[in-house]
Short mmCIF file of C-alpha atoms (C1' of nucleotides) in Angstrom, two decimals:
data_model
loop_
_atom_site.label_atom_id
_atom_site.label_comp_id
_atom_site.label_asym_id
_atom_site.label_seq_id
_atom_site.Cartn_x
_atom_site.Cartn_y
_atom_site.Cartn_z
CA UNK A 124 -24.29 0.56 -25.89
CA UNK A 125 -23.17 -1.02 -22.58
CA UNK A 126 -22.84 0.91 -19.43
CA UNK A 127 -19.37 1.15 -19.48
CA UNK A 128 -20.01 2.54 -23.03
CA UNK A 129 -22.10 5.19 -21.62
CA UNK A 130 -20.28 5.98 -18.78
CA UNK A 131 -16.97 6.34 -20.90
CA UNK A 132 -18.94 8.32 -23.54
CA UNK A 133 -20.23 11.08 -20.61
CA UNK A 134 -16.44 10.96 -19.74
CA UNK A 135 -15.78 11.86 -23.05
CA UNK A 136 -18.04 14.53 -23.36
CA UNK A 137 -16.28 16.53 -20.52
CA UNK A 138 -15.65 20.25 -21.81
CA UNK A 139 -12.16 21.10 -22.04
CA UNK A 140 -12.43 22.64 -18.54
CA UNK A 141 -13.66 19.60 -16.96
CA UNK A 142 -16.17 21.72 -15.59
CA UNK A 143 -18.35 18.36 -15.04
CA UNK A 144 -17.16 16.65 -12.08
CA UNK A 145 -17.00 12.84 -11.99
CA UNK A 146 -19.32 12.86 -9.55
CA UNK A 147 -22.14 13.86 -11.34
CA UNK A 148 -21.60 11.17 -13.78
CA UNK A 149 -20.61 8.76 -10.65
CA UNK A 150 -22.42 9.67 -7.91
CA UNK A 151 -20.96 6.82 -6.01
CA UNK A 152 -17.81 8.48 -5.56
CA UNK A 153 -18.82 10.52 -3.24
CA UNK A 154 -17.63 13.58 -4.73
CA UNK A 155 -19.60 16.67 -4.58
CA UNK A 156 -18.81 19.91 -6.60
CA UNK A 157 -17.74 23.24 -4.29
CA UNK A 158 -14.77 25.11 -3.42
CA UNK A 159 -12.44 21.99 -3.35
CA UNK A 160 -13.39 21.49 -6.80
CA UNK A 161 -11.56 25.01 -7.21
CA UNK A 162 -8.68 23.33 -4.81
CA UNK A 163 -8.33 20.43 -7.16
CA UNK A 164 -8.33 22.52 -10.05
CA UNK A 165 -6.04 24.94 -9.07
CA UNK A 166 -3.27 22.34 -8.10
CA UNK A 167 -4.17 20.73 -11.38
CA UNK A 168 -3.48 23.64 -13.35
CA UNK A 169 -0.28 24.16 -11.63
CA UNK A 170 1.09 20.87 -12.32
CA UNK A 171 -0.04 20.48 -15.38
CA UNK A 172 1.29 23.80 -16.67
CA UNK A 173 4.60 22.26 -15.16
CA UNK A 174 4.11 18.86 -16.74
CA UNK A 175 3.46 20.55 -20.30
CA UNK A 176 -0.33 20.75 -20.10
CA UNK A 177 -1.78 23.90 -21.48
CA UNK A 178 -3.35 25.32 -18.61
CA UNK A 179 -2.46 27.95 -15.98
CA UNK A 180 -0.08 28.16 -13.73
CA UNK A 181 -1.13 27.67 -10.08
CA UNK A 182 -1.19 30.75 -7.80
CA UNK A 183 0.73 29.78 -4.78
CA UNK A 184 0.36 32.47 -3.08
CA UNK A 185 -3.15 31.34 -2.05
CA UNK A 186 -1.91 28.06 -0.48
CA UNK A 187 -3.75 27.22 2.68
CA UNK A 188 -2.48 25.41 5.90
CA UNK A 189 -2.16 21.90 5.60
CA UNK A 190 -5.24 22.02 8.39
CA UNK A 191 -7.25 24.56 6.18
CA UNK A 192 -6.49 22.53 3.24
CA UNK A 193 -7.61 19.10 4.86
CA UNK A 194 -10.80 21.14 6.06
CA UNK A 195 -11.58 22.49 2.58
CA UNK A 196 -10.99 18.95 0.82
CA UNK A 197 -13.88 17.51 2.46
CA UNK A 198 -16.14 17.63 -0.74
CA UNK A 199 -13.65 17.80 -3.34
CA UNK A 200 -15.25 16.71 -6.42
CA UNK A 201 -11.59 16.22 -7.89
CA UNK A 202 -10.11 16.02 -11.43
CA UNK A 203 -9.49 12.52 -10.32
CA UNK A 204 -9.79 9.47 -13.01
CA UNK A 205 -12.68 7.28 -12.24
CA UNK A 206 -12.28 3.63 -12.77
CA UNK A 207 -14.00 0.48 -12.70
CA UNK A 208 -14.10 -1.31 -9.36
CA UNK A 209 -13.04 -3.90 -11.11
CA UNK A 210 -9.58 -2.82 -11.24
CA UNK A 211 -8.00 -5.00 -8.64
CA UNK A 212 -5.12 -4.24 -6.89
CA UNK A 213 -3.77 -7.59 -7.56
CA UNK A 214 -2.79 -6.34 -10.95
CA UNK A 215 -0.39 -3.95 -9.60
CA UNK A 216 0.48 -6.00 -7.14
CA UNK A 217 1.29 -9.25 -8.82
CA UNK A 218 4.41 -8.12 -9.83
CA UNK A 219 5.78 -4.32 -8.67
CA UNK A 220 8.20 -4.83 -11.68
CA UNK A 221 5.17 -4.78 -14.00
CA UNK A 222 3.41 -2.09 -12.86
CA UNK A 223 6.80 -0.28 -12.66
CA UNK A 224 7.58 -1.15 -16.68
CA UNK A 225 3.94 -0.53 -17.42
CA UNK A 226 3.66 2.70 -15.80
CA UNK A 227 6.79 3.98 -16.94
CA UNK A 228 6.53 3.05 -20.37
CA UNK A 229 3.40 4.66 -21.21
CA UNK A 230 4.70 7.92 -19.74
CA UNK A 231 7.57 7.67 -21.55
CA UNK A 232 5.07 7.17 -24.34
CA UNK A 233 3.47 10.06 -23.71
CA UNK A 234 4.20 12.98 -26.25
CA UNK A 235 2.90 15.93 -23.95
CA UNK A 236 4.65 14.91 -20.63
CA UNK A 237 8.19 15.04 -22.28
CA UNK A 238 7.51 18.82 -23.28
CA UNK A 239 7.38 20.07 -20.00
CA UNK A 240 9.80 22.80 -19.44
CA UNK A 241 13.68 21.70 -18.04
CA UNK A 242 12.33 23.07 -14.70
CA UNK A 243 9.75 20.01 -14.27
CA UNK A 244 12.83 17.63 -14.44
CA UNK A 245 13.07 16.89 -10.88
CA UNK A 246 15.37 14.24 -8.61
CA UNK A 247 12.81 12.42 -6.34
CA UNK A 248 15.95 9.99 -5.32
CA UNK A 249 15.68 6.69 -5.93
CA UNK A 250 14.64 5.17 -2.57
CA UNK A 251 10.56 5.42 -2.84
CA UNK A 252 7.88 3.25 -2.08
CA UNK A 253 4.81 3.22 -3.55
CA UNK A 254 1.54 3.76 -2.17
CA UNK A 255 -1.61 3.48 -3.82
CA UNK A 256 -4.82 4.37 -2.29
CA UNK A 257 -7.83 1.94 -2.99
CA UNK A 258 -10.62 4.92 -1.70
CA UNK A 259 -13.39 6.62 -2.67
CA UNK A 260 -14.10 8.30 0.60
CA UNK A 261 -13.10 12.18 0.25
CA UNK A 262 -12.34 12.17 3.97
CA UNK A 263 -9.36 10.43 3.59
CA UNK A 264 -7.95 12.30 1.05
CA UNK A 265 -4.73 13.04 2.17
CA UNK A 266 -3.49 16.56 3.05
CA UNK A 267 -2.33 19.33 1.51
CA UNK A 268 1.52 19.44 1.10
CA UNK A 269 2.01 22.46 -0.34
CA UNK A 270 3.56 23.55 3.00
CA UNK A 271 6.18 21.36 2.94
CA UNK A 272 9.67 22.69 2.64
CA UNK A 273 11.01 23.13 -1.01
CA UNK A 274 14.80 23.53 -0.51
CA UNK A 275 17.03 21.23 -2.29
CA UNK A 276 17.90 17.80 -1.03
CA UNK A 277 14.09 17.39 0.38
CA UNK A 278 13.19 15.07 -2.42
CA UNK A 279 15.80 12.78 -1.38
CA UNK A 280 13.86 11.42 1.65
CA UNK A 281 12.41 8.04 1.12
CA UNK A 282 8.81 8.11 1.47
CA UNK A 283 5.85 6.27 -0.04
CA UNK A 284 3.65 7.19 -2.90
CA UNK A 285 0.02 7.04 -2.93
CA UNK A 286 -2.02 6.08 -6.19
CA UNK A 287 -6.02 6.44 -5.52
CA UNK A 288 -7.71 3.57 -6.90
CA UNK A 289 -11.29 2.61 -6.85
CA UNK A 290 -12.70 1.11 -3.62
CA UNK A 291 -14.26 -2.15 -3.60
CA UNK A 292 -17.47 -0.99 -2.34
CA UNK A 293 -18.37 0.88 -5.22
CA UNK A 294 -18.23 -2.09 -7.40
CA UNK A 295 -21.97 -1.68 -8.39
CA UNK A 296 -20.79 1.07 -10.35
CA UNK A 297 -18.70 0.51 -13.80
CA UNK A 298 -16.99 3.33 -12.94
CA UNK A 299 -17.42 4.55 -9.61
CA UNK A 300 -14.03 6.01 -7.57
CA UNK A 301 -11.38 8.31 -7.92
CA UNK A 302 -8.18 7.31 -9.33
CA UNK A 303 -5.05 9.48 -8.18
CA UNK A 304 -1.48 8.84 -8.49
CA UNK A 305 0.28 10.39 -5.74
CA UNK A 306 4.06 11.06 -5.15
CA UNK A 307 6.21 12.11 -2.60
CA UNK A 308 7.06 15.67 -3.45
CA UNK A 309 4.88 18.20 -3.97
CA UNK A 310 6.18 18.87 -7.17
CA UNK A 311 5.61 17.18 -10.53
CA UNK A 312 7.28 13.63 -10.73
CA UNK A 313 8.30 13.47 -14.22
CA UNK A 314 9.12 9.79 -16.17
CA UNK A 315 12.60 9.52 -14.04
CA UNK A 316 10.77 9.83 -11.21
CA UNK A 317 7.94 7.86 -11.70
CA UNK A 318 10.57 5.50 -12.79
CA UNK A 319 12.56 5.64 -9.66
CA UNK A 320 9.80 5.76 -7.47
CA UNK A 321 7.61 2.76 -8.84
CA UNK A 322 10.67 0.44 -9.45
CA UNK A 323 10.87 -1.63 -6.58
CA UNK A 324 14.12 -3.92 -7.68
CA UNK A 325 17.42 -3.11 -9.24
CA UNK A 326 19.87 -1.46 -6.86
CA UNK A 327 18.04 -1.76 -3.91
CA UNK A 328 17.60 -4.97 -4.13
CA UNK A 329 21.30 -5.89 -4.57
CA UNK A 330 21.88 -3.53 -1.70
CA UNK A 331 19.49 -5.49 0.50
CA UNK A 332 21.39 -8.56 -0.23
CA UNK A 333 24.59 -6.83 0.62
CA UNK A 334 23.08 -5.71 3.56
CA UNK A 335 21.68 -9.07 4.47
CA UNK A 336 25.24 -10.63 3.67
CA UNK A 337 26.90 -8.37 5.67
CA UNK A 338 24.17 -9.01 8.40
CA UNK A 339 25.17 -12.47 8.52
CA UNK A 340 29.15 -11.84 8.80
CA UNK A 341 28.25 -9.93 11.64
CA UNK A 342 26.36 -11.87 13.41
CA UNK A 343 28.80 -15.17 13.06
CA UNK A 344 25.77 -16.71 11.49
CA UNK A 345 28.03 -19.49 9.66
CA UNK A 346 29.69 -20.37 12.77
CA UNK A 347 26.96 -20.83 14.68
CA UNK A 348 24.91 -22.88 12.29
CA UNK A 349 26.00 -26.19 13.97
CA UNK A 350 25.51 -24.85 17.41
CA UNK A 351 22.50 -23.58 17.56
CA UNK A 352 20.56 -26.32 18.95
CA UNK A 353 23.21 -26.55 22.47
CA UNK A 354 22.12 -22.99 22.67
CA UNK A 355 20.00 -22.06 25.77
CA UNK A 356 16.00 -21.24 24.92
CA UNK A 357 16.65 -17.58 25.20
CA UNK A 358 19.97 -17.61 23.22
CA UNK A 359 18.70 -19.95 20.26
CA UNK A 360 15.66 -17.85 20.07
CA UNK A 361 18.00 -14.73 19.75
CA UNK A 362 20.07 -16.36 17.20
CA UNK A 363 16.81 -17.29 15.11
CA UNK A 364 15.33 -13.58 15.44
CA UNK A 365 18.96 -12.00 14.51
CA UNK A 366 18.88 -14.46 11.20
CA UNK A 367 15.52 -13.76 10.32
CA UNK A 368 14.21 -11.68 7.49
CA UNK A 369 11.91 -9.52 9.29
CA UNK A 370 14.31 -8.60 12.59
CA UNK A 371 15.35 -5.20 10.82
CA UNK A 372 12.57 -2.79 10.28
CA UNK A 373 11.66 -3.42 6.67
CA UNK A 374 12.85 -0.87 4.07
CA UNK A 375 10.31 2.03 3.39
CA UNK A 376 11.51 1.94 -0.14
CA UNK A 377 10.43 -1.89 -0.79
CA UNK A 378 6.87 -0.97 -0.02
CA UNK A 379 3.90 -0.85 -1.48
CA UNK A 380 0.73 0.65 0.24
CA UNK A 381 -2.70 0.34 -0.29
CA UNK A 382 -6.25 2.20 1.09
CA UNK A 383 -9.27 1.02 0.26
CA UNK A 384 -12.77 0.82 1.41
CA UNK A 385 -13.22 -2.65 1.97
CA UNK A 386 -14.92 -4.61 4.94
CA UNK A 387 -12.91 -7.64 4.59
CA UNK A 388 -9.76 -7.79 6.25
CA UNK A 389 -7.48 -9.36 3.99
CA UNK A 390 -8.87 -8.48 0.20
CA UNK A 391 -7.86 -10.78 -2.34
CA UNK A 392 -4.80 -9.27 -4.35
CA UNK A 393 -4.02 -12.61 -6.17
CA UNK A 394 -1.11 -14.05 -4.15
CA UNK A 395 -1.70 -16.66 -1.37
CA UNK A 396 -0.89 -15.32 2.16
CA UNK A 397 -0.51 -16.54 5.43
CA UNK A 398 -1.00 -14.99 8.54
CA UNK A 399 1.76 -14.93 11.10
CA UNK A 400 1.26 -12.12 13.57
CA UNK A 401 -1.59 -9.68 15.00
CA UNK A 402 -0.45 -6.66 16.52
CA UNK A 403 -2.04 -3.25 17.91
CA UNK A 404 0.01 -0.65 16.74
CA UNK A 405 0.49 3.35 17.87
CA UNK A 406 -2.18 5.58 17.11
CA UNK A 407 -4.49 3.07 16.06
CA UNK A 408 -6.79 0.83 18.04
CA UNK A 409 -7.40 -1.78 15.23
CA UNK A 410 -5.29 -4.19 14.99
CA UNK A 411 -2.77 -4.89 12.21
CA UNK A 412 -2.38 -8.43 11.19
CA UNK A 413 0.53 -9.60 9.25
CA UNK A 414 0.97 -12.12 6.45
CA UNK A 415 3.74 -13.63 4.46
CA UNK A 416 3.67 -14.92 1.13
CA UNK A 417 3.01 -18.64 1.19
CA UNK A 418 5.02 -19.20 -1.86
CA UNK A 419 8.35 -21.03 -1.60
CA UNK A 420 10.98 -18.81 -2.03
CA UNK A 421 8.83 -15.58 -1.59
CA UNK A 422 9.76 -13.37 0.94
CA UNK A 423 6.93 -10.78 0.64
CA UNK A 424 5.25 -9.67 3.49
CA UNK A 425 2.18 -7.66 4.16
CA UNK A 426 0.17 -6.20 6.80
CA UNK A 427 -2.98 -5.04 7.14
CA UNK A 428 -4.69 -2.76 9.25
CA UNK A 429 -8.17 -0.40 9.31
CA UNK A 430 -7.72 3.14 9.59
CA UNK A 431 -7.80 4.68 13.07
CA UNK A 432 -10.73 6.93 12.49
CA UNK A 433 -12.59 4.77 9.86
CA UNK A 434 -12.87 1.25 10.05
CA UNK A 435 -14.02 1.27 6.52
CA UNK A 436 -10.67 2.22 5.42
CA UNK A 437 -8.38 -0.21 4.94
CA UNK A 438 -4.38 -0.27 4.48
CA UNK A 439 -2.41 -3.09 3.28
CA UNK A 440 1.29 -2.29 3.30
CA UNK A 441 3.24 -4.91 0.94
CA UNK A 442 6.91 -5.14 1.89
CA UNK A 443 9.26 -6.89 -0.80
CA UNK A 444 8.83 -8.32 -4.29
CA UNK A 445 6.93 -11.28 -5.59
CA UNK A 446 9.81 -13.51 -7.25
CA UNK A 447 7.24 -15.19 -8.67
CA UNK A 448 3.98 -14.69 -10.85
CA UNK A 449 0.44 -15.06 -9.22
CA UNK A 450 -0.48 -18.44 -8.36
CA UNK A 451 -2.15 -20.28 -11.20
CA UNK A 452 -5.37 -22.23 -11.17
CA UNK A 453 -7.05 -20.23 -8.81
CA UNK A 454 -9.58 -17.46 -9.39
CA UNK A 455 -9.72 -14.12 -7.87
CA UNK A 456 -13.41 -14.71 -7.27
CA UNK A 457 -13.70 -14.74 -3.25
CA UNK A 458 -16.91 -16.03 -3.16
CA UNK A 459 -17.47 -18.96 -0.83
CA UNK A 460 -15.04 -20.54 1.67
CA UNK A 461 -11.60 -21.00 0.80
CA UNK A 462 -9.30 -23.96 1.53
CA UNK A 463 -6.59 -24.05 4.25
CA UNK A 464 -4.07 -24.42 1.93
CA UNK A 465 -2.50 -21.26 0.84
CA UNK A 466 -5.48 -18.46 1.10
CA UNK A 467 -4.64 -16.20 3.68
CA UNK A 468 -8.44 -14.95 4.38
CA UNK A 469 -9.08 -15.24 8.73
CA UNK A 470 -10.93 -18.08 9.52
CA UNK A 471 -14.35 -17.77 10.66
CA UNK A 472 -14.22 -16.07 13.90
CA UNK A 473 -13.81 -18.26 17.03
CA UNK A 474 -14.72 -17.77 20.39
CA UNK A 475 -13.51 -15.05 21.80
CA UNK A 476 -11.69 -13.72 19.42
CA UNK A 477 -12.34 -10.69 16.79
CA UNK A 478 -13.83 -11.42 13.48
CA UNK A 479 -10.96 -10.90 11.20
CA UNK A 480 -12.53 -10.93 7.95
CA UNK A 481 -16.55 -10.34 6.87
CA UNK A 482 -18.56 -12.18 4.06
CA UNK A 483 -19.30 -8.64 2.71
CA UNK A 484 -16.15 -8.37 0.98
CA UNK A 485 -16.31 -12.05 -0.53
CA UNK A 486 -19.03 -10.73 -2.42
CA UNK A 487 -17.26 -7.76 -3.19
CA UNK A 488 -14.45 -9.56 -4.95
CA UNK A 489 -16.54 -11.71 -6.98
CA UNK A 490 -18.50 -9.34 -8.63
CA UNK A 491 -15.21 -7.52 -9.71
CA UNK A 492 -14.31 -9.59 -12.47
CA UNK A 493 -12.16 -9.68 -14.79
CA UNK A 494 -9.47 -8.13 -12.52
CA UNK A 495 -6.69 -8.43 -15.01
CA UNK A 496 -8.63 -6.65 -17.88
CA UNK A 497 -9.42 -4.00 -15.50
CA UNK A 498 -5.73 -3.38 -14.49
CA UNK A 499 -4.81 -3.23 -18.20
CA UNK A 500 -7.23 -0.69 -18.81
CA UNK A 501 -5.31 1.35 -16.08
CA UNK A 502 -1.89 0.61 -17.50
CA UNK A 503 -2.83 1.74 -20.74
CA UNK A 504 -5.37 4.41 -20.26
CA UNK A 505 -4.42 5.90 -17.14
CA UNK A 506 -0.62 5.23 -16.47
CA UNK A 507 0.78 7.73 -18.68
CA UNK A 508 -1.14 10.72 -17.25
CA UNK A 509 0.88 12.76 -15.18
CA UNK A 510 -0.07 13.40 -11.63
CA UNK A 511 0.37 16.46 -9.29
CA UNK A 512 0.77 17.13 -5.74
CA UNK A 513 -2.12 17.60 -3.74
CA UNK A 514 -1.59 16.57 -0.12
CA UNK A 515 -0.36 13.90 2.52
CA UNK A 516 -1.99 12.19 5.06
CA UNK A 517 -0.87 8.88 5.88
CA UNK A 518 -1.95 9.57 9.27
CA UNK A 519 -2.68 6.43 11.28
CA UNK A 520 0.16 4.61 9.14
CA UNK A 521 2.87 6.41 10.50
CA UNK A 522 4.12 7.05 13.59
CA UNK A 523 4.49 10.78 13.61
CA UNK A 524 1.77 11.32 11.06
CA UNK A 525 3.90 13.06 8.90
CA UNK A 526 2.48 14.77 5.95
CA UNK A 527 3.50 13.27 2.86
CA UNK A 528 2.51 14.50 -0.85
CA UNK A 529 0.07 12.89 -2.86
CA UNK A 530 -0.55 13.60 -6.32
CA UNK A 531 -3.70 13.44 -8.71
CA UNK A 532 -4.43 13.62 -12.31
CA UNK A 533 -3.87 17.18 -13.30
CA UNK A 534 -6.64 17.56 -16.04
CA UNK A 535 -9.68 16.02 -16.52
CA UNK A 536 -9.59 16.52 -19.95
CA UNK A 537 -6.49 15.21 -20.33
CA UNK A 538 -7.75 11.69 -18.25
CA UNK A 539 -10.45 11.48 -20.59
CA UNK A 540 -8.46 11.69 -23.85
CA UNK A 541 -6.25 9.23 -22.46
CA UNK A 542 -8.48 6.91 -21.34
CA UNK A 543 -10.27 6.92 -25.04
CA UNK A 544 -6.78 6.95 -26.78
CA UNK A 545 -6.42 3.78 -24.73
CA UNK A 546 -9.65 2.15 -24.41
CA UNK A 547 -10.19 2.35 -28.03
CA UNK A 548 -7.18 0.66 -29.58
CA UNK A 549 -6.67 -1.70 -26.52
CA UNK A 550 -10.40 -2.90 -25.86
CA UNK A 551 -11.94 -1.79 -28.99
CA UNK A 552 -14.54 0.61 -27.46
CA UNK A 553 -15.97 2.29 -30.19
CA UNK A 554 -17.05 6.05 -29.06
"C1'" DC B 41 -4.79 -34.82 12.12
"C1'" DG B 42 -3.29 -31.29 9.27
"C1'" DA B 43 -3.15 -26.64 8.21
"C1'" DG B 44 -4.33 -21.64 9.52
"C1'" DT B 45 -4.96 -18.45 13.51
"C1'" DT B 46 -4.44 -16.00 17.61
"C1'" DT B 47 -1.29 -14.18 21.08
"C1'" DG B 48 2.28 -13.33 24.29
"C1'" DA B 49 7.25 -13.04 24.48
"C1'" DC B 50 10.77 -11.43 22.13
"C1'" DC B 51 14.11 -8.62 19.26
"C1'" DA B 52 16.07 -4.94 17.18
"C1'" DG B 53 15.60 -0.11 15.13
"C1'" DC B 54 14.84 4.15 16.51
"C1'" DG B 55 14.08 8.65 18.98
"C1'" DC B 56 15.20 10.97 22.46
"C1'" DG C 212 21.78 4.33 26.94
"C1'" DC C 213 17.22 3.60 27.67
"C1'" DG C 214 12.28 3.18 26.41
"C1'" DC C 215 8.98 2.93 22.98
"C1'" DT C 216 7.41 0.57 19.25
"C1'" DG C 217 7.29 -2.20 15.16
"C1'" DG C 218 7.73 -6.88 13.44
"C1'" DT C 219 8.36 -11.52 14.10
"C1'" DC C 220 7.99 -16.09 16.49
"C1'" DA C 221 6.08 -20.28 18.01
"C1'" DA C 222 3.12 -22.92 21.28
"C1'" DA C 223 -1.60 -22.96 21.86
"C1'" DC C 224 -5.72 -23.27 19.93
"C1'" DT C 225 -9.60 -23.70 16.60
"C1'" DC C 226 -11.41 -25.85 12.26
"C1'" DG C 227 -12.78 -29.07 8.73
#
DNA sequence: CGAGTTTGACCAGCGC
DNA sequence: GCGCTGGTCAAACTCG
């Protein structure tokens, strides 16, 4: 029996109550058992009940203030799903559309999720971005979001979403970190929500094009096309900036945000990036690096920054959608130096400049193969599992540190069963 | 010398 | 309207 089999078996041997924390099986998750377990559990019960799982409803009168919750979560054992660190962000990022389809597809296929009461069907609006949090470091658990207003229309606010996925630093374990899907509202996301949330194309894309066209018309770009060279330097630059994609601030609903623990400043996501900027943003002394996808015609950008309060935490924000597959002929194995023709990892630190990458993380990824398979594991085994809101703390990522809600898998038993159901047919695991 | 990074300047969005 | 801030550009720089 392989180590992976043993781990999965151990997970499947959980009681229906899910009393055995994942951290007991996977110490590297840094999750411990204490009152936070109760916190997660009760939230899980609440949401589980809402989405049809057979668990008691949450008693909301005991909801803490966001600060209290934040403190209480420092040791959350969490009903989080543990996924092999081999799971690669590239799988989710190589095609947000693919991620969307896969995610929603499996949710739709879930017989349990559809059995929920009518009131659990809530509209979260169409303008959502996606946040994925690669993290096995509990202190970075987002804040509790139960204090947020529940008035109607609140869910129309476009914001980011979160998903916990394993840290790359835990690559020593086959399964070593929590995975939590997170959503904007503090209510359960139904299938429609998730489809809306995860889907990064469709109408929004068309709207973007319309906006771009209108923008060009307003700027009389066409008329100026032939006279650009005659403009004085200042004006010419203004024209150029006006016409460029990034002149306008990116739409949040086109974003995918990853949080992970990684020493490398630009972890491999399968695509090729070129760094075009670096800036220290408000509230974070760590510089933010800006990257563009080097694929011709692809306007996807991303920026990478360290956590303000934890340099181990890496936040990668993707803007846009790749209009191409992951470049072929390359391996996600990051060991060894990269050539200069496409890979975006910063070069060896130069004189008087901050190091922008570390060799440690190259090992990190080299030990994570095969990424696609683990991505499939996630897609097939975990994606259908419902999540529920826990907390939000985009903290250093946003100007005003607005608390935003995250969701976690509601019940470990469901997680295990879901994994079992999908590992068996899809990967041939024999339990 | 080609290719990628760094860094200061610039611009536009947003909040007050 | 103004100032702050995030995002981008491009010259200068570095490396192989």
